[in-house]
Amino acid sequence: MYSFEQLKVFITVCESGSFSAAARKLKRAQSGVSQAIANLEISINQELFNRDKNTPVLTTNGKALLPIAKSILHQQKYFDQKLESLTKQYENELVIAIDESCIDSDFLQILTPLADKFPITHFEIISASTFDVEELVRSGKAQVGIIYADGELKVDMDFFLLGQARFITIASPDHELAQLSTVQDADLKRYRQCVHRSAQQKELWFSYAISSKIWYANNHQTIVNLVQQGMGWASVPELLIKHSIQQGSLIALPVAHEHSGWLTPVGCLISRSHQSGPVLTSLIERLQENSFSHDHWTKREKTFTK
Amino acid sequence: MYSFEQLKVFITVCESGSFSAAARKLKRAQSGVSQAIANLEISINQELFNRDKNTPVLTTNGKALLPIAKSILHQQKYFDQKLESLTKQYENELVIAIDESCIDSDFLQILTPLADKFPITHFEIISASTFDVEELVRSGKAQVGIIYADGELKVDMDFFLLGQARFITIASPDHELAQLSTVQDADLKRYRQCVHRSAQQKELWFSYAISSKIWYANNHQTIVNLVQQGMGWASVPELLIKHSIQQGSLIALPVAHEHSGWLTPVGCLISRSHQSGPVLTSLIERLQENSFSHDHWTKREKTFTK
DNA sequence: CTTAGGCTATCACTATTTGTGATGGTTGTT
DNA sequence: AACAACCATCACAAATAGTGATAGCCTAAG
């Protein structure tokens, strides 16, 4: 009966080109490699290599068997990975909830290296409003949440700051508000406002309704689209609209007393319902190496955080 | 490092329910099974069974590992099958060519058990006209061919009889020939004939053109469809039309001197370009256990053929 | 042609692993 | 209590695998 080790030696010889090179690669004696191949050949009653010359040449039958040998070793690697996850008690699944207006490709690039590091763990990314994210983490349905922070102390969850997001008051270029050199609160109140409101009908504390005419939507992208179609004005995250402003399909209104929009903190909530495992630990480290800076995610400066 | 044998013992214990039952099944000492499991547990640093009671209970971690262990053993079985085919020199591929009007689901049922018996061998079934089938076998592109036999001795291929196929002269019920109580050759010649002719422009020796008005097609199913649309008459295999006759969409013409149609032999050609291997031998045995009886394939009567 | 480097095979030896049969303790049923 | 079935451990023998030393062969360079 042949062994996993013999198959591994067989594959390594094919990849290395010679018995001695394989031995060096495997950190074994060359004679052991020679014996392992000879024993495998005896075991399966097939000549795998032609040894007429100085270097072994894979036989036709050896070529036919090589892919299956690789397949077996691949399955064995999966078994070993499963073992490792059982031993180290890696999380089988990790749920990250994030405010829908904070997620972009930069943020996903923070997460993706974790897939290579923890190939067995399933990740779920839930995009929701800040209030819903908070509830998901509080209930333990998500281990990690990323939200706009309201400065209120969380007593049942851990929290750390990730940065600041800028909110900007916008309108379509054709809107009447766009023709004003300065926009007062009274001006804003005269036109329809497009307001973000969660499923729980909660409005963010810095973009709540002040007009009498309001259209609600439960995600910021819809708000942006309504404004682009001339439905009214809104205060929205700069992350979502910076390209539209450059292209001229939206304009930032010059609102009195708001020289550069409104900054609001972005933070990370961590559930206390979950035992901390290696995957969650790694995720938190990854997040702490990055920050939200007004309109984009960026690598955090190397400061002394100890 | 764990071995294939240890994984096999693990799976057998799970399937048998106890170490001693697995030992009986594997024809081994119970103490060997006990040791194999214990050694596997040491090797992977995981408890696979809870042994608090008299019979072992698979642990949660054991449950997680079992399907992967099975997957590894499945791949190993495939490796062993490949080995067997290399050792016994099973044919990698077998090509069967058959006249297109002789193939139906009964015929395919003759072939399908071979898939279980030779899981590694690839089968190709080529449906063509009798002349093309003969050429495929002669050239060695197909190992086996099934044709209408013309009685001519084949000097470069082996041959054996499979049965008799009945050809029937048909027309659409609305055709003028369908109104005659007896159809003479002179009647047939007055109407368009639909004739089978191969890619090499060869006509079968019992259904060649006798009318002056002819439509050719290179397969019998097309011929049948033309006749059903009232294009004329044709002589076709009963296998293809027996349901249409029962349904009344075609009628068998009462041709003088042909009380029950025309019987023509069906035979099997075997290429001499191929070494006979276990798969080809099995296929020939399967074919010889069956015969073509006028309008269907059937199991051959058990006679003394020795 | 000679030399040097790289190759594989074989040997002697040690260490490790695996299998059997005997034995003993526990559990579950009658 | 008796019996059957279960798993664990032991002693022992057999099988397997690894190292380091040695020898022979091949190939390229000088």
XYZ file of C-alpha atoms (C1' of nucleotides) in Angstrom:
672
model
C 0.000 0.000 0.000
C 1.395 3.355 -1.059
C 1.410 6.346 1.300
C 0.717 10.078 1.143
C 4.453 10.636 1.585
C 5.307 8.516 -1.440
C 2.829 10.435 -3.589
C 4.278 13.708 -2.298
C 7.789 12.568 -3.230
C 6.554 11.494 -6.684
C 5.009 14.915 -7.343
C 8.061 16.761 -6.014
C 10.408 14.786 -8.277
C 8.234 15.653 -11.290
C 8.280 19.318 -10.328
C 11.998 19.423 -9.462
C 13.299 17.421 -12.387
C 15.541 15.042 -10.439
C 15.632 12.865 -7.315
C 18.415 14.885 -5.719
C 16.731 18.222 -6.365
C 13.550 16.851 -4.827
C 15.543 15.638 -1.840
C 17.015 19.092 -1.306
C 13.559 20.632 -1.597
C 12.079 18.185 0.887
C 15.123 18.399 3.176
C 15.662 14.651 2.982
C 18.414 12.272 2.021
C 18.619 11.565 -1.706
C 18.723 7.861 -1.039
C 15.433 8.162 0.789
C 13.837 9.776 -2.246
C 15.274 7.053 -4.482
C 13.849 4.401 -2.181
C 10.476 6.104 -1.851
C 10.028 6.147 -5.628
C 11.282 2.587 -5.989
C 8.924 1.429 -3.234
C 5.985 3.270 -4.814
C 6.783 1.621 -8.148
C 6.845 -1.804 -6.479
C 3.632 -1.071 -4.604
C 1.658 -0.088 -7.705
C 3.541 -2.410 -10.081
C 4.239 0.429 -12.520
C 7.456 2.031 -13.670
C 7.058 5.747 -13.130
C 10.417 6.966 -14.390
C 12.817 5.916 -17.127
C 16.299 6.070 -15.612
C 18.371 5.316 -18.709
C 20.065 8.679 -18.574
C 21.344 10.777 -15.755
C 18.048 12.414 -15.027
C 14.783 10.508 -14.657
C 12.203 10.804 -17.443
C 8.542 10.433 -16.521
C 6.973 7.463 -18.302
C 3.667 7.586 -20.174
C 1.964 5.746 -17.359
C 3.592 8.075 -14.847
C 2.112 11.001 -16.762
C -1.349 9.417 -16.564
C -1.105 8.962 -12.800
C 0.422 12.332 -11.876
C -2.765 14.442 -12.007
C -4.636 11.962 -9.816
C -1.777 11.903 -7.329
C -1.989 15.684 -7.218
C -5.705 15.496 -6.675
C -5.266 13.169 -3.709
C -2.695 15.468 -2.120
C -5.007 18.404 -2.697
C -7.803 16.659 -0.815
C -5.356 15.822 1.937
C -4.386 19.462 2.226
C -8.040 20.317 2.674
C -8.269 17.714 5.437
C -5.251 19.300 7.109
C -6.783 22.762 6.836
C -9.966 21.502 8.402
C -7.893 19.972 11.152
C -6.128 23.250 11.722
C -9.396 25.107 11.976
C -10.700 22.549 14.468
C -7.499 22.691 16.486
C -7.203 26.417 16.628
C -10.936 26.882 16.814
C -11.006 29.255 13.929
C -14.362 30.840 13.470
C -16.409 28.959 10.893
C -18.145 32.189 9.971
C -17.629 35.875 10.517
C -20.308 38.491 9.939
C -19.374 42.099 9.302
C -22.100 44.711 9.116
C -21.282 48.096 7.649
C -23.228 51.277 6.958
C -24.095 51.132 3.286
C -22.540 54.496 2.557
C -19.138 53.537 4.042
C -18.489 50.581 1.788
C -16.447 50.884 -1.366
C -13.715 48.899 -3.113
C -11.013 50.340 -0.829
C -12.830 48.938 2.161
C -13.220 45.534 0.551
C -9.490 45.487 -0.111
C -8.996 45.711 3.635
C -10.936 42.456 3.998
C -9.815 40.364 1.081
C -6.354 39.268 2.395
C -8.249 37.450 5.151
C -9.605 35.001 2.586
C -6.105 33.676 1.892
C -5.199 33.639 5.539
C -8.373 31.802 6.639
C -9.497 29.761 3.634
C -11.977 27.717 5.662
C -13.839 30.580 7.303
C -16.927 31.945 5.613
C -17.302 35.724 5.652
C -20.616 37.524 5.366
C -20.735 41.249 4.688
C -24.031 42.928 5.550
C -24.631 46.392 4.207
C -27.267 48.266 6.190
C -28.028 51.616 7.783
C -26.064 52.711 10.853
C -28.971 51.959 13.186
C -29.495 48.489 11.744
C -25.775 47.753 11.941
C -25.775 48.722 15.603
C -28.692 46.386 16.271
C -27.064 43.481 14.408
C -23.943 43.759 16.557
C -25.885 44.242 19.785
C -27.929 41.113 19.094
C -24.831 39.143 18.204
C -25.891 38.448 14.627
C -22.774 40.279 13.493
C -19.437 40.230 15.265
C -18.269 43.531 13.860
C -20.100 46.671 12.835
C -18.971 49.884 11.156
C -21.199 52.924 11.757
C -21.448 56.662 12.003
C -20.826 57.300 15.691
C -23.135 59.543 17.661
C -20.804 59.985 20.626
C -23.063 57.974 22.894
C -21.190 55.505 25.077
C -21.927 51.872 24.182
C -22.255 49.845 27.349
C -22.904 46.441 25.770
C -20.413 46.529 22.929
C -16.759 47.379 22.456
C -15.971 50.419 20.307
C -13.026 52.076 18.646
C -12.776 55.056 16.317
C -11.959 54.539 12.663
C -12.011 58.145 11.375
C -14.241 60.967 10.202
C -16.682 61.083 7.294
C -17.689 64.308 5.630
C -21.345 64.992 4.755
C -22.110 67.553 2.065
C -25.335 69.320 1.172
C -26.030 68.837 -2.514
C -28.472 69.662 -5.272
C -28.765 69.150 -9.001
C -27.092 71.918 -11.075
C -30.523 72.874 -12.478
C -32.120 73.269 -9.060
C -33.018 76.789 -7.924
C -30.866 76.394 -4.821
C -27.905 75.914 -7.145
C -28.284 79.486 -8.379
C -27.736 81.049 -4.939
C -24.359 82.435 -3.935
C -25.031 81.575 -0.312
C -27.667 79.187 0.964
C -29.356 79.951 4.264
C -31.352 77.531 6.380
C -34.505 79.403 5.341
C -33.642 78.737 1.683
C -33.252 75.027 2.316
C -36.572 74.844 4.126
C -38.382 76.167 1.037
C -37.524 73.165 -1.070
C -38.113 69.430 -0.846
C -35.567 67.546 1.213
C -34.469 63.987 0.502
C -33.779 62.337 3.854
C -32.165 59.087 4.844
C -34.350 57.148 7.246
C -33.670 53.569 8.401
C -36.092 50.650 8.482
C -36.663 51.539 12.114
C -37.571 55.081 10.889
C -34.582 56.633 12.570
C -32.912 59.665 11.012
C -29.234 60.458 11.413
C -28.656 63.264 13.942
C -26.891 65.482 11.399
C -29.051 64.974 8.307
C -32.575 64.847 9.708
C -35.553 66.567 8.100
C -35.866 70.339 8.359
C -38.072 70.974 5.319
C -41.820 70.551 5.242
C -41.605 68.678 1.962
C -39.682 65.407 2.378
C -38.897 62.248 0.470
C -37.419 59.482 2.574
C -35.217 56.616 1.408
C -33.444 53.994 3.464
C -30.100 54.157 1.696
C -27.865 57.038 0.693
C -27.378 55.919 -2.880
C -31.097 56.285 -3.540
C -30.988 59.734 -1.929
C -28.171 60.731 -4.278
C -30.102 59.488 -7.302
C -33.238 61.423 -6.275
C -31.213 64.618 -5.965
C -29.569 64.062 -9.339
C -33.031 63.915 -10.856
C -33.900 67.291 -9.379
C -36.211 66.048 -6.645
C -34.667 68.331 -4.045
C -31.610 68.610 -1.838
C -29.920 66.344 0.674
C -26.960 65.979 3.008
C -25.017 62.898 1.964
C -21.572 61.295 2.476
C -18.862 62.758 0.278
C -17.605 59.237 -0.463
C -20.705 58.640 -2.587
C -20.748 61.855 -4.550
C -17.217 63.056 -5.124
C -17.135 61.731 -8.697
C -20.567 63.204 -9.539
C -19.407 66.597 -8.303
C -16.267 66.425 -10.448
C -18.440 65.528 -13.422
C -20.874 68.347 -12.730
C -23.976 66.212 -12.356
C -24.257 67.393 -8.709
C -23.102 70.506 -6.922
C -22.125 71.177 -3.313
C -24.363 73.940 -1.987
C -22.591 76.860 -0.276
C -24.509 76.571 2.980
C -23.911 79.356 5.520
C -21.929 78.196 8.618
C -20.785 74.984 6.864
C -17.542 75.901 5.157
C -16.481 72.330 4.440
C -19.529 70.232 5.090
C -20.169 68.357 8.295
C -17.726 65.880 9.836
C -19.077 62.901 11.679
C -17.068 60.128 13.369
C -16.893 56.626 11.871
C -16.421 53.841 14.395
C -16.164 50.093 14.831
C -18.445 48.128 17.141
C -17.431 44.665 18.383
C -19.930 42.232 19.707
C -19.576 40.888 23.226
C -21.665 37.848 22.376
C -18.753 36.130 20.635
C -15.606 34.525 21.937
C -12.687 36.256 20.296
C -10.951 33.855 17.869
C -7.981 34.207 15.525
C -10.108 35.377 12.604
C -11.861 38.120 14.531
C -8.540 39.185 16.040
C -7.012 39.437 12.586
C -9.972 41.410 11.261
C -9.728 43.944 14.065
C -5.992 44.325 13.466
C -6.660 44.907 9.771
C -9.266 47.576 10.550
C -6.974 49.314 13.035
C -4.291 49.537 10.369
C -6.706 51.663 8.299
C -8.889 54.728 8.812
C -11.762 56.609 7.189
C -10.543 60.034 6.132
C -13.464 62.272 5.061
C -14.190 60.648 1.710
C -12.014 57.530 1.499
C -10.429 54.622 3.382
C -6.712 54.869 3.811
C -3.761 53.217 5.502
C -3.324 54.517 9.034
C -0.109 56.393 9.795
C 2.334 54.409 11.890
C 1.971 56.070 15.293
C 2.707 54.795 18.740
C -0.601 53.314 19.709
C 0.768 51.133 22.546
C 1.490 11.306 9.467
C -1.774 9.447 8.982
C -2.208 6.827 6.282
C -4.838 5.744 3.764
C -5.396 2.639 5.851
C -6.132 4.659 8.997
C -8.699 6.775 7.110
C -10.255 3.607 5.726
C -10.557 2.145 9.224
C -12.082 5.416 10.480
C -14.743 5.383 7.758
C -15.484 1.678 8.257
C -15.986 2.162 12.006
C -18.426 5.001 11.316
C -20.327 2.817 8.858
C -20.253 -0.338 11.024
C -21.062 1.272 14.357
C -18.313 -0.370 16.397
C -14.605 -1.214 16.324
C -15.242 -4.946 16.440
C -17.821 -4.855 13.661
C -15.376 -2.884 11.539
C -12.663 -5.435 12.323
C -14.896 -8.285 11.175
C -15.748 -6.371 8.016
C -12.096 -5.654 7.272
C -11.010 -9.145 8.321
C -8.612 -7.762 10.910
C -7.982 -8.106 14.616
C -10.139 -5.830 16.782
C -7.070 -4.656 18.659
C -5.585 -3.513 15.358
C -8.646 -1.422 14.640
C -8.502 0.040 18.132
C -4.856 0.910 17.646
C -5.382 2.332 14.176
C -8.028 4.732 15.473
C -5.927 5.624 18.505
C -2.893 6.223 16.291
C -4.928 8.378 13.906
C -6.217 10.415 16.862
C -2.658 10.920 18.093
C -1.448 11.815 14.613
C -4.066 14.507 14.058
C -4.336 15.523 17.726
C -8.125 15.157 17.662
C -10.470 12.839 19.508
C -12.635 11.187 16.903
C -14.789 8.977 19.123
C -16.263 9.279 22.573
C -15.748 5.905 24.266
C -17.645 6.518 27.512
C -20.079 3.758 26.749
C -19.707 0.353 25.225
C -19.994 1.575 21.659
C -17.997 4.500 20.275
C -19.851 7.737 19.524
C -18.484 9.966 16.780
C -17.456 13.388 18.137
C -18.469 16.692 16.583
C -14.953 17.131 15.204
C -15.035 13.569 13.914
C -18.233 14.400 12.073
C -16.569 17.424 10.480
C -13.642 15.320 9.241
C -15.541 12.281 8.003
C -16.713 13.670 4.633
C -13.203 14.828 3.779
C -11.782 11.447 4.708
C -14.324 9.895 2.369
C -13.341 12.301 -0.361
C -9.681 11.329 -0.029
C -10.507 7.629 -0.235
C -12.696 8.288 -3.240
C -9.798 9.944 -5.030
C -7.590 7.054 -4.069
C -10.084 4.632 -5.552
C -9.900 6.579 -8.791
C -6.105 6.311 -8.693
C -6.434 2.547 -8.231
C -8.868 2.292 -11.129
C -6.477 4.204 -13.333
C -3.743 1.823 -12.228
C -5.891 -1.145 -13.081
C -6.621 0.193 -16.523
C -2.905 0.801 -17.106
C -2.040 -2.664 -15.852
C -4.678 -4.539 -17.772
C -4.394 -2.231 -20.744
C -8.065 -1.485 -20.840
C -8.982 0.496 -23.874
C -9.004 4.232 -23.127
C -11.669 4.740 -25.761
C -14.072 2.621 -27.736
C -15.882 3.826 -30.846
C -19.093 2.160 -31.971
C -20.617 3.160 -35.295
C -24.218 2.171 -36.021
C -26.644 2.710 -38.880
C -28.815 5.624 -37.831
C -32.028 3.656 -38.335
C -30.960 0.799 -36.034
C -30.418 2.878 -32.908
C -33.086 3.263 -30.277
C -33.297 3.202 -26.483
C -33.300 -0.617 -26.389
C -29.978 -0.633 -28.171
C -28.512 1.934 -25.812
C -29.569 -0.242 -22.899
C -27.332 -2.959 -24.289
C -24.373 -0.577 -23.961
C -24.991 1.230 -20.699
C -23.942 -1.558 -18.240
C -20.449 -1.237 -19.722
C -20.134 2.200 -18.153
C -20.247 0.697 -14.661
C -17.954 -2.142 -15.606
C -15.328 0.111 -17.250
C -15.650 3.514 -15.596
C -12.349 4.778 -17.016
C -13.017 3.972 -20.670
C -14.606 6.618 -22.849
C -17.253 5.413 -25.295
C -18.165 7.195 -28.532
C -21.308 6.255 -30.437
C -21.358 7.379 -34.069
C -24.675 7.272 -35.881
C -24.245 7.154 -39.669
C -25.469 5.403 -42.787
C -24.573 1.748 -43.354
C -21.950 2.618 -45.966
C -20.320 5.202 -43.747
C -20.308 2.788 -40.826
C -18.568 0.195 -42.942
C -15.919 2.715 -43.947
C -15.344 3.848 -40.356
C -14.663 0.275 -39.271
C -12.518 -0.539 -42.288
C -10.360 2.529 -41.672
C -10.047 1.698 -37.981
C -11.754 4.849 -36.782
C -14.383 2.679 -35.131
C -13.751 -0.676 -33.530
C -17.303 -1.925 -33.998
C -19.941 -1.246 -36.632
C -23.591 -2.270 -36.931
C -25.009 -2.278 -40.477
C -27.518 -3.725 -42.891
C -25.636 -6.639 -44.386
C -25.518 -7.097 -48.156
C -24.280 -10.702 -48.066
C -20.904 -9.740 -49.453
C -18.014 -11.414 -47.677
C -15.868 -8.918 -45.766
C -12.222 -9.844 -46.213
C -10.679 -7.108 -44.068
C -13.075 -7.111 -41.120
C -14.658 -9.700 -38.869
C -18.430 -10.139 -39.118
C -21.272 -11.810 -37.284
C -25.033 -11.700 -37.761
C -27.228 -9.836 -35.309
C -30.695 -10.427 -36.818
C -33.133 -9.230 -39.485
C -34.682 -5.832 -40.019
C -37.959 -5.386 -41.829
C -38.372 -2.631 -44.430
C -41.883 -1.474 -45.270
C -43.157 0.595 -48.176
C -45.140 3.521 -46.848
C -47.140 6.550 -47.912
C -49.221 9.239 -46.282
C -52.897 8.245 -45.786
C -53.899 11.059 -48.172
C -51.632 9.894 -50.954
C -53.242 8.424 -54.061
C -51.284 5.211 -53.653
C -53.006 4.815 -50.284
C -56.362 4.407 -52.063
C -55.275 1.302 -53.994
C -56.207 -2.156 -52.810
C -53.034 -3.575 -54.341
C -50.012 -1.608 -55.368
C -48.024 -2.774 -58.407
C -44.501 -1.733 -59.332
C -46.004 0.293 -62.198
C -48.111 2.237 -59.660
C -45.074 3.039 -57.558
C -43.131 4.272 -60.564
C -45.851 6.842 -61.315
C -45.241 8.748 -58.091
C -42.337 10.525 -56.486
C -40.046 8.255 -54.451
C -38.141 9.366 -51.361
C -34.833 7.494 -51.361
C -32.102 7.051 -48.776
C -28.675 7.857 -50.210
C -25.454 8.115 -48.191
C -22.868 10.921 -48.280
C -20.975 8.742 -50.742
C -24.176 8.706 -52.879
C -24.732 5.003 -52.359
C -28.277 3.604 -52.232
C -29.255 0.536 -50.275
C -29.685 -2.522 -52.531
C -33.333 -3.076 -51.489
C -34.612 0.494 -51.408
C -32.936 2.072 -54.420
C -34.704 4.448 -56.840
C -37.225 3.000 -59.311
C -39.308 6.108 -59.947
C -38.358 8.886 -62.317
C -39.238 11.502 -59.720
C -36.964 11.230 -56.697
C -36.097 13.079 -53.504
C -32.977 11.886 -51.755
C -32.079 12.234 -48.075
C -29.110 10.825 -46.210
C -30.990 9.534 -43.191
C -34.148 7.480 -42.797
C -35.828 9.785 -40.314
C -35.861 12.595 -42.881
C -37.300 10.178 -45.436
C -40.093 9.283 -43.023
C -40.865 12.955 -42.407
C -41.028 13.687 -46.167
C -43.483 10.850 -46.682
C -45.618 12.010 -43.775
C -45.916 15.372 -45.533
C -47.228 13.705 -48.664
C -44.099 14.111 -50.746
C -44.278 10.564 -52.052
C -43.554 7.004 -50.980
C -40.528 5.222 -49.545
C -39.221 1.894 -48.194
C -38.050 2.429 -44.628
C -37.172 0.382 -41.517
C -40.168 -0.673 -39.497
C -38.365 0.331 -36.279
C -38.772 3.984 -37.247
C -42.413 3.929 -38.255
C -44.297 1.418 -36.201
C -45.731 4.092 -33.892
C -46.731 6.347 -36.821
C -48.559 3.443 -38.449
C -50.418 2.689 -35.213
C -51.377 6.348 -34.989
C -52.487 6.444 -38.624
C -50.141 9.194 -39.760
C -48.531 6.695 -42.164
C -49.791 3.549 -43.905
C -48.059 0.421 -45.096
C -48.770 0.062 -48.776
C -50.101 -3.376 -49.913
C -47.343 -3.927 -52.474
C -47.744 -7.005 -54.680
C -45.243 -9.822 -53.929
C -44.264 -8.244 -50.557
C -46.666 -9.773 -48.064
C -44.784 -8.584 -44.973
C -42.291 -6.121 -46.248
C -38.693 -6.901 -47.022
C -36.286 -8.553 -44.535
C -32.668 -7.562 -44.612
C -29.880 -8.908 -42.357
C -28.369 -6.751 -39.609
C -24.768 -7.540 -38.803
C -21.812 -6.521 -36.687
C -18.436 -5.602 -38.156
C -15.272 -5.705 -36.016
C -12.178 -3.832 -36.965
C -8.951 -5.705 -37.491
C -6.922 -2.559 -36.832
C -7.350 -2.848 -33.059
C -5.877 -5.183 -30.499
C -8.725 -6.900 -28.752
C -8.889 -5.726 -25.120
C -11.207 -6.489 -22.219
C -13.628 -3.675 -23.089
C -14.043 -4.693 -26.723
C -14.402 -8.329 -25.672
C -17.159 -7.377 -23.245
C -18.951 -5.270 -25.835
C -18.967 -8.128 -28.337
C -20.308 -10.489 -25.674
C -23.069 -8.015 -24.873
C -24.035 -7.711 -28.545
C -24.061 -11.465 -29.014
C -26.477 -11.787 -26.107
C -28.958 -9.661 -28.095
C -30.472 -9.649 -31.597
C -32.390 -7.397 -33.973
C -35.822 -8.934 -34.589
C -37.624 -7.117 -37.433
C -38.525 -3.939 -35.594
C -36.795 -4.096 -32.201
C -33.719 -5.212 -30.243
C -34.251 -8.155 -27.965
C -32.461 -10.596 -25.701
C -31.149 -13.559 -27.654
C -32.569 -16.974 -26.790
C -30.183 -19.157 -24.833
C -29.070 -21.661 -27.463
C -25.980 -23.775 -27.696
C -23.673 -21.568 -29.670
C -20.472 -23.375 -28.732
C 41.564 12.181 -22.640
C 41.036 13.719 -17.890
C 38.689 15.936 -14.300
C 34.879 17.672 -11.767
C 30.214 17.923 -10.722
C 25.833 15.962 -10.614
C 23.090 12.078 -11.080
C 20.818 7.387 -9.221
C 21.209 2.814 -6.777
C 22.448 -0.037 -3.052
C 24.000 -1.208 1.491
C 24.137 -1.407 6.629
C 21.988 0.190 10.322
C 18.606 2.397 13.382
C 14.122 3.985 14.370
C 9.325 3.850 13.743
C 5.026 1.869 12.632
C 1.762 -1.783 12.180
C -0.429 -6.128 12.862
C -1.635 -10.416 15.639
C -3.227 -12.923 19.635
C -3.862 -12.961 24.501
C -5.742 -10.748 28.338
C -8.611 -7.832 31.179
C -12.155 -4.476 32.340
C -16.805 -2.378 31.244
C -21.509 -2.250 29.478
C -25.971 -4.054 28.413
C -29.406 -7.733 28.229
C -31.818 -11.716 29.920
C -25.812 -13.813 38.211
C -24.508 -15.256 33.678
C -23.534 -14.274 29.171
C -22.408 -11.705 25.070
C -20.406 -7.828 23.079
C -17.753 -3.978 23.575
C -12.905 -1.347 23.841
C -7.994 -0.978 25.766
C -3.513 -2.625 26.644
C 0.354 -5.666 26.364
C 4.176 -8.515 24.343
C 6.038 -9.738 20.363
C 7.182 -10.149 15.504
C 7.038 -8.239 11.030
C 7.090 -4.492 7.980
C 8.317 0.034 6.657
C 10.953 4.225 6.426
C 14.825 7.216 7.119
C 20.030 8.378 7.377
C 24.790 8.345 5.860
C 28.330 6.043 3.273
C 29.704 4.121 -0.934
C 29.875 3.057 -5.803
C 28.826 3.488 -10.569
C 27.191 6.298 -14.504
C 26.511 10.539 -17.276
C 27.734 15.076 -19.004
C 30.318 19.224 -19.713
C 34.552 21.759 -19.651
C 39.430 22.232 -20.195
